[in-house]
Tab-separated table of C-alpha atoms in Angstrom:
chain	number	residue	atom	x	y	z
V	1	UNK	CA	-14.914	11.328	-22.267
V	2	UNK	CA	-18.048	8.841	-22.954
V	3	UNK	CA	-17.241	5.527	-21.059
V	4	UNK	CA	-20.707	4.222	-21.022
V	5	UNK	CA	-20.880	3.271	-24.662
V	6	UNK	CA	-21.244	-0.448	-25.080
V	7	UNK	CA	-18.269	-0.856	-27.597
V	8	UNK	CA	-15.080	0.443	-27.303
V	9	UNK	CA	-12.025	-0.367	-29.942
V	10	UNK	CA	-14.506	-2.993	-31.443
V	11	UNK	CA	-14.859	-4.663	-28.152
V	12	UNK	CA	-18.337	-5.318	-26.805
V	13	UNK	CA	-17.671	-4.210	-23.197
V	14	UNK	CA	-21.243	-5.786	-22.354
V	15	UNK	CA	-20.120	-9.250	-23.280
V	16	UNK	CA	-16.533	-9.295	-21.850
V	17	UNK	CA	-15.994	-12.731	-20.056
V	18	UNK	CA	-14.976	-12.906	-16.156
V	19	UNK	CA	-12.388	-15.627	-15.148
V	20	UNK	CA	-12.687	-17.527	-11.850
V	21	UNK	CA	-9.621	-17.654	-9.625
V	22	UNK	CA	-9.034	-21.247	-10.984
V	23	UNK	CA	-9.211	-20.241	-14.432
V	24	UNK	CA	-6.769	-17.321	-14.285
V	25	UNK	CA	-4.270	-19.955	-12.416
V	26	UNK	CA	-4.666	-22.751	-14.922
V	27	UNK	CA	-4.050	-20.224	-17.551
V	28	UNK	CA	-1.053	-18.550	-16.266
V	29	UNK	CA	0.190	-22.108	-15.745
V	30	UNK	CA	-0.020	-22.425	-19.579
V	31	UNK	CA	1.569	-19.050	-20.304
V	32	UNK	CA	4.352	-19.851	-18.221
V	33	UNK	CA	4.998	-22.830	-20.891
V	34	UNK	CA	4.494	-20.158	-23.833
V	35	UNK	CA	0.677	-20.974	-24.679
V	36	UNK	CA	-0.045	-18.037	-26.885
V	37	UNK	CA	-3.712	-19.085	-26.835
V	38	UNK	CA	-3.982	-18.956	-22.880
V	39	UNK	CA	-2.166	-15.578	-23.091
V	40	UNK	CA	-4.982	-14.345	-25.259
V	41	UNK	CA	-7.616	-15.673	-23.051
V	42	UNK	CA	-6.161	-13.996	-20.024
V	43	UNK	CA	-5.798	-10.822	-21.464
V	44	UNK	CA	-9.591	-10.652	-22.558
V	45	UNK	CA	-10.648	-12.173	-19.342
V	46	UNK	CA	-9.028	-9.244	-17.809
V	47	UNK	CA	-10.011	-6.377	-20.029
V	48	UNK	CA	-12.821	-5.384	-17.420
V	49	UNK	CA	-9.999	-4.041	-15.336
V	50	UNK	CA	-8.748	-1.700	-17.922
V	51	UNK	CA	-12.519	-0.545	-18.246
V	52	UNK	CA	-12.321	0.268	-14.414
V	53	UNK	CA	-9.012	2.011	-14.345
V	54	UNK	CA	-9.687	4.233	-17.556
V	55	UNK	CA	-12.990	5.526	-15.521
V	56	UNK	CA	-10.386	7.191	-13.180
V	57	UNK	CA	-9.579	9.575	-16.229
V	58	UNK	CA	-12.933	10.438	-16.808
V	59	UNK	CA	-12.172	14.069	-16.458
V	60	UNK	CA	-9.511	13.587	-19.453
V	61	UNK	CA	-10.620	15.196	-22.895
V	62	UNK	CA	-8.745	12.160	-24.093
V	63	UNK	CA	-10.930	9.767	-26.496
V	64	UNK	CA	-12.021	6.545	-24.627
V	65	UNK	CA	-10.716	4.273	-27.256
V	66	UNK	CA	-7.142	5.651	-27.239
V	67	UNK	CA	-7.044	5.277	-23.350
V	68	UNK	CA	-8.488	1.786	-23.485
V	69	UNK	CA	-5.487	0.777	-26.067
V	70	UNK	CA	-2.974	2.215	-23.873
V	71	UNK	CA	-4.682	0.551	-20.870
V	72	UNK	CA	-4.357	-2.648	-22.769
V	73	UNK	CA	-0.574	-2.180	-23.118
V	74	UNK	CA	-0.261	-1.937	-19.416
V	75	UNK	CA	-2.410	-5.030	-18.976
V	76	UNK	CA	-0.176	-7.071	-21.568
V	77	UNK	CA	2.957	-5.687	-19.551
V	78	UNK	CA	1.402	-6.504	-16.073
V	79	UNK	CA	0.752	-10.260	-17.529
V	80	UNK	CA	4.257	-10.703	-18.980
V	81	UNK	CA	6.343	-9.549	-15.751
V	82	UNK	CA	3.697	-10.735	-13.042
V	83	UNK	CA	5.254	-13.287	-10.657
V	84	UNK	CA	2.867	-16.019	-9.094
V	85	UNK	CA	5.074	-16.671	-6.516
V	86	UNK	CA	4.556	-13.345	-4.664
V	87	UNK	CA	1.193	-14.193	-3.255
V	88	UNK	CA	-0.147	-10.913	-4.704
V	89	UNK	CA	-3.333	-10.780	-6.401
V	90	UNK	CA	-3.057	-10.030	-10.106
V	91	UNK	CA	-5.308	-7.089	-10.326
V	92	UNK	CA	-3.265	-5.356	-7.322
V	93	UNK	CA	-0.242	-6.017	-9.432
V	94	UNK	CA	-1.605	-4.963	-12.634
V	95	UNK	CA	-3.796	-1.925	-11.585
V	96	UNK	CA	-0.580	0.450	-10.934
V	97	UNK	CA	0.844	-0.648	-14.398
V	98	UNK	CA	-2.164	0.240	-16.304
V	99	UNK	CA	-2.362	3.556	-14.748
V	100	UNK	CA	1.377	4.216	-15.292
V	101	UNK	CA	1.061	3.611	-18.777
V	102	UNK	CA	-1.901	5.824	-19.306
V	103	UNK	CA	-0.239	8.669	-17.119
V	104	UNK	CA	2.846	8.172	-19.284
V	105	UNK	CA	0.408	8.667	-22.630
V	106	UNK	CA	-1.078	11.765	-21.055
V	107	UNK	CA	2.015	13.168	-20.129
V	108	UNK	CA	3.401	12.893	-23.311
V	109	UNK	CA	0.401	14.383	-24.915
V	110	UNK	CA	0.207	16.943	-22.572
V	111	UNK	CA	-0.060	20.556	-24.026
V	112	UNK	CA	2.206	21.759	-21.533
V	113	UNK	CA	5.498	21.838	-23.074
V	114	UNK	CA	8.378	20.240	-21.005
V	115	UNK	CA	11.930	19.821	-21.981
V	116	UNK	CA	13.395	16.717	-23.118
V	117	UNK	CA	16.044	16.113	-20.563
V	118	UNK	CA	13.182	16.741	-18.102
V	119	UNK	CA	11.218	14.260	-19.509
V	120	UNK	CA	14.338	11.799	-19.713
V	121	UNK	CA	14.927	12.220	-16.116
V	122	UNK	CA	11.201	11.869	-14.883
V	123	UNK	CA	10.957	8.638	-17.026
V	124	UNK	CA	13.958	7.196	-15.802
V	125	UNK	CA	12.581	7.674	-12.367
V	126	UNK	CA	9.586	6.285	-13.076
V	127	UNK	CA	11.011	3.088	-14.779
V	128	UNK	CA	13.407	2.890	-11.909
V	129	UNK	CA	10.530	3.247	-9.648
V	130	UNK	CA	8.212	0.387	-11.234
V	131	UNK	CA	11.332	-2.026	-11.240
V	132	UNK	CA	11.880	-1.280	-7.353
V	133	UNK	CA	8.437	-1.865	-6.612
V	134	UNK	CA	8.288	-5.292	-8.841
V	135	UNK	CA	11.387	-6.701	-6.743
V	136	UNK	CA	10.699	-5.158	-3.283
V	137	UNK	CA	6.840	-5.042	-3.174
V	138	UNK	CA	6.970	-1.573	-2.005
V	139	UNK	CA	7.865	1.759	-3.059
V	140	UNK	CA	11.082	3.287	-3.237
V	141	UNK	CA	11.847	6.742	-1.429
V	142	UNK	CA	13.356	9.188	-3.849
V	143	UNK	CA	17.219	9.058	-2.430
V	144	UNK	CA	16.632	5.015	-3.332
V	145	UNK	CA	15.816	6.194	-6.944
V	146	UNK	CA	18.270	8.873	-7.180
V	147	UNK	CA	20.866	6.220	-6.340
V	148	UNK	CA	19.697	3.746	-8.829
V	149	UNK	CA	19.672	6.114	-11.638
V	150	UNK	CA	22.626	8.315	-10.464
V	151	UNK	CA	20.812	11.635	-10.594
V	152	UNK	CA	20.456	14.152	-7.801
V	153	UNK	CA	17.326	13.860	-5.852
V	154	UNK	CA	16.704	17.515	-6.269
V	155	UNK	CA	16.619	17.079	-10.185
V	156	UNK	CA	14.118	13.787	-9.906
V	157	UNK	CA	11.689	15.892	-8.009
V	158	UNK	CA	11.788	18.713	-10.361
V	159	UNK	CA	11.472	16.679	-13.102
V	160	UNK	CA	8.578	14.573	-11.698
V	161	UNK	CA	6.718	18.014	-10.807
V	162	UNK	CA	7.335	18.962	-14.521
V	163	UNK	CA	5.310	16.344	-15.920
V	164	UNK	CA	2.676	16.091	-13.558
V	165	UNK	CA	-1.108	16.863	-14.733
V	166	UNK	CA	-3.300	18.741	-12.033
V	167	UNK	CA	-5.230	16.331	-10.134
V	168	UNK	CA	-8.523	17.315	-8.217
V	169	UNK	CA	-8.220	16.594	-4.399
V	170	UNK	CA	-11.571	15.127	-4.589
V	171	UNK	CA	-10.538	12.552	-7.337
V	172	UNK	CA	-11.145	9.052	-5.804
V	173	UNK	CA	-8.381	6.574	-5.781
V	174	UNK	CA	-9.688	3.759	-3.946
V	175	UNK	CA	-13.259	2.110	-2.556
V	176	UNK	CA	-13.379	-0.596	-0.116
V	177	UNK	CA	-16.762	-1.588	1.539
V	178	UNK	CA	-18.464	1.578	0.163
V	179	UNK	CA	-15.968	4.026	1.747
V	180	UNK	CA	-14.100	5.896	-0.778
V	181	UNK	CA	-10.700	7.272	-0.239
V	182	UNK	CA	-9.870	10.809	-2.200
V	183	UNK	CA	-6.594	12.248	-3.197
V	184	UNK	CA	-7.035	14.663	-0.305
V	185	UNK	CA	-6.851	11.901	2.205
V	186	UNK	CA	-3.494	10.759	1.205
V	187	UNK	CA	-2.024	14.244	1.360
V	188	UNK	CA	-0.063	15.146	4.257
V	189	UNK	CA	-0.417	18.609	5.826
V	190	UNK	CA	2.852	19.658	7.785
V	191	UNK	CA	1.520	23.567	8.397
V	192	UNK	CA	-1.958	22.729	9.776
V	193	UNK	CA	-0.943	21.203	12.749
V	194	UNK	CA	-1.819	21.390	16.552
V	195	UNK	CA	-0.297	24.884	17.048
V	196	UNK	CA	-2.822	26.193	14.303
V	197	UNK	CA	-6.042	24.702	15.253
V	198	UNK	CA	-6.034	22.721	18.248
V	199	UNK	CA	-5.710	25.743	20.797
V	200	UNK	CA	-9.178	26.177	22.446
V	201	UNK	CA	-10.205	24.191	25.647
V	202	UNK	CA	-13.639	23.134	23.735
V	203	UNK	CA	-11.706	21.480	21.143
V	204	UNK	CA	-9.431	19.698	23.509
V	205	UNK	CA	-12.645	18.470	25.429
V	206	UNK	CA	-13.712	17.204	22.116
V	207	UNK	CA	-10.916	15.096	21.577
V	208	UNK	CA	-10.918	13.773	25.031
V	209	UNK	CA	-14.158	12.192	24.650
V	210	UNK	CA	-13.195	10.225	21.700
V	211	UNK	CA	-12.096	6.463	22.263
V	212	UNK	CA	-8.147	5.798	22.457
V	213	UNK	CA	-7.960	4.644	18.660
V	214	UNK	CA	-10.015	7.561	17.434
V	215	UNK	CA	-7.882	9.695	19.334
V	216	UNK	CA	-4.869	8.216	18.274
V	217	UNK	CA	-5.683	8.788	14.394
V	218	UNK	CA	-6.640	12.383	15.006
V	219	UNK	CA	-3.537	12.774	16.710
V	220	UNK	CA	-1.292	11.300	13.928
V	221	UNK	CA	-3.267	13.131	11.043
V	222	UNK	CA	-3.644	16.433	12.429
V	223	UNK	CA	-1.026	16.889	15.120
V	224	UNK	CA	1.776	15.098	13.365
V	225	UNK	CA	0.627	15.881	9.530
V	226	UNK	CA	0.778	12.240	8.638
V	227	UNK	CA	-1.258	10.862	5.658
V	228	UNK	CA	-3.850	8.074	6.323
V	229	UNK	CA	-1.484	5.716	4.534
V	230	UNK	CA	1.478	6.342	6.977
V	231	UNK	CA	-1.335	6.091	9.953
V	232	UNK	CA	-2.244	2.731	8.772
V	233	UNK	CA	1.026	1.347	8.713
V	234	UNK	CA	1.777	2.734	11.939
V	235	UNK	CA	-1.043	1.312	13.785
V	236	UNK	CA	-1.449	-2.012	11.762
V	237	UNK	CA	-5.098	-1.550	10.176
V	238	UNK	CA	-6.043	-0.741	6.537
V	239	UNK	CA	-6.150	2.946	5.056
V	240	UNK	CA	-10.028	2.380	4.548
V	241	UNK	CA	-10.386	1.758	8.442
V	242	UNK	CA	-8.280	4.905	9.068
V	243	UNK	CA	-10.495	6.859	6.623
V	244	UNK	CA	-13.757	5.524	8.507
V	245	UNK	CA	-12.835	6.049	12.043
V	246	UNK	CA	-11.258	9.627	11.250
V	247	UNK	CA	-14.533	10.445	9.735
V	248	UNK	CA	-16.477	9.088	12.435
V	249	UNK	CA	-14.008	10.914	15.144
V	250	UNK	CA	-14.630	14.279	13.268
V	251	UNK	CA	-18.115	13.882	13.314
V	252	UNK	CA	-18.249	13.260	17.003
V	253	UNK	CA	-16.155	16.161	17.646
V	254	UNK	CA	-18.357	18.305	15.521
V	255	UNK	CA	-21.833	16.971	17.417
V	256	UNK	CA	-19.998	18.057	20.771
V	257	UNK	CA	-18.873	21.536	19.403
V	258	UNK	CA	-22.123	22.336	17.889
V	259	UNK	CA	-24.202	20.908	20.829
């Protein structure tokens, strides 16, 4: 998929406008009053957001123009549903909406055929999840989704798995301050725990040489099999900070063991 071309869907990406925070606020006030011109300006001012999202799907064989159009649908939905009173950045709210719209498009065009009934269950679950996130600013559990749509959680899990496209563990999902978080950083490992790899004294010594915070992160990640996001929530720092501290800790341990 060629994402380095200047023109996508007739839009010159090199000349896309960038809105200041003040301009965004003023435009949204006008949008609330039904000003269609302000809505169009806000859409154009956020097209760079769509471009940044479709780059995540660079490994896809889909046409960049098609993904851009679908991404714009997600952007428009985000604009129409955004609540400015929640003190959440528009981009924080819009990116998941754009990604969700593109993923739905890719699932619908997937060569692997999935039954209509499974698709219906999966889409009901996805819509219920998006509505829940808009109202509660957190992801619902499978049980909460099951209760909302009245379908057994096992059926929901099966349906969602059936429509998923394969994703590389090394696909980047977020970047902050030069630290990239990959899919594998968000995957919990319930099997590879302490009993499988922390069994020798040298490794234990390496762990004890870490500072308290690093030791806590290593324990939560590899002893308890928690994801970086779960660790971040538990100790009160960002996922990017967890990733950075984890990498530093593992590097220190390797240096000690190889010394």
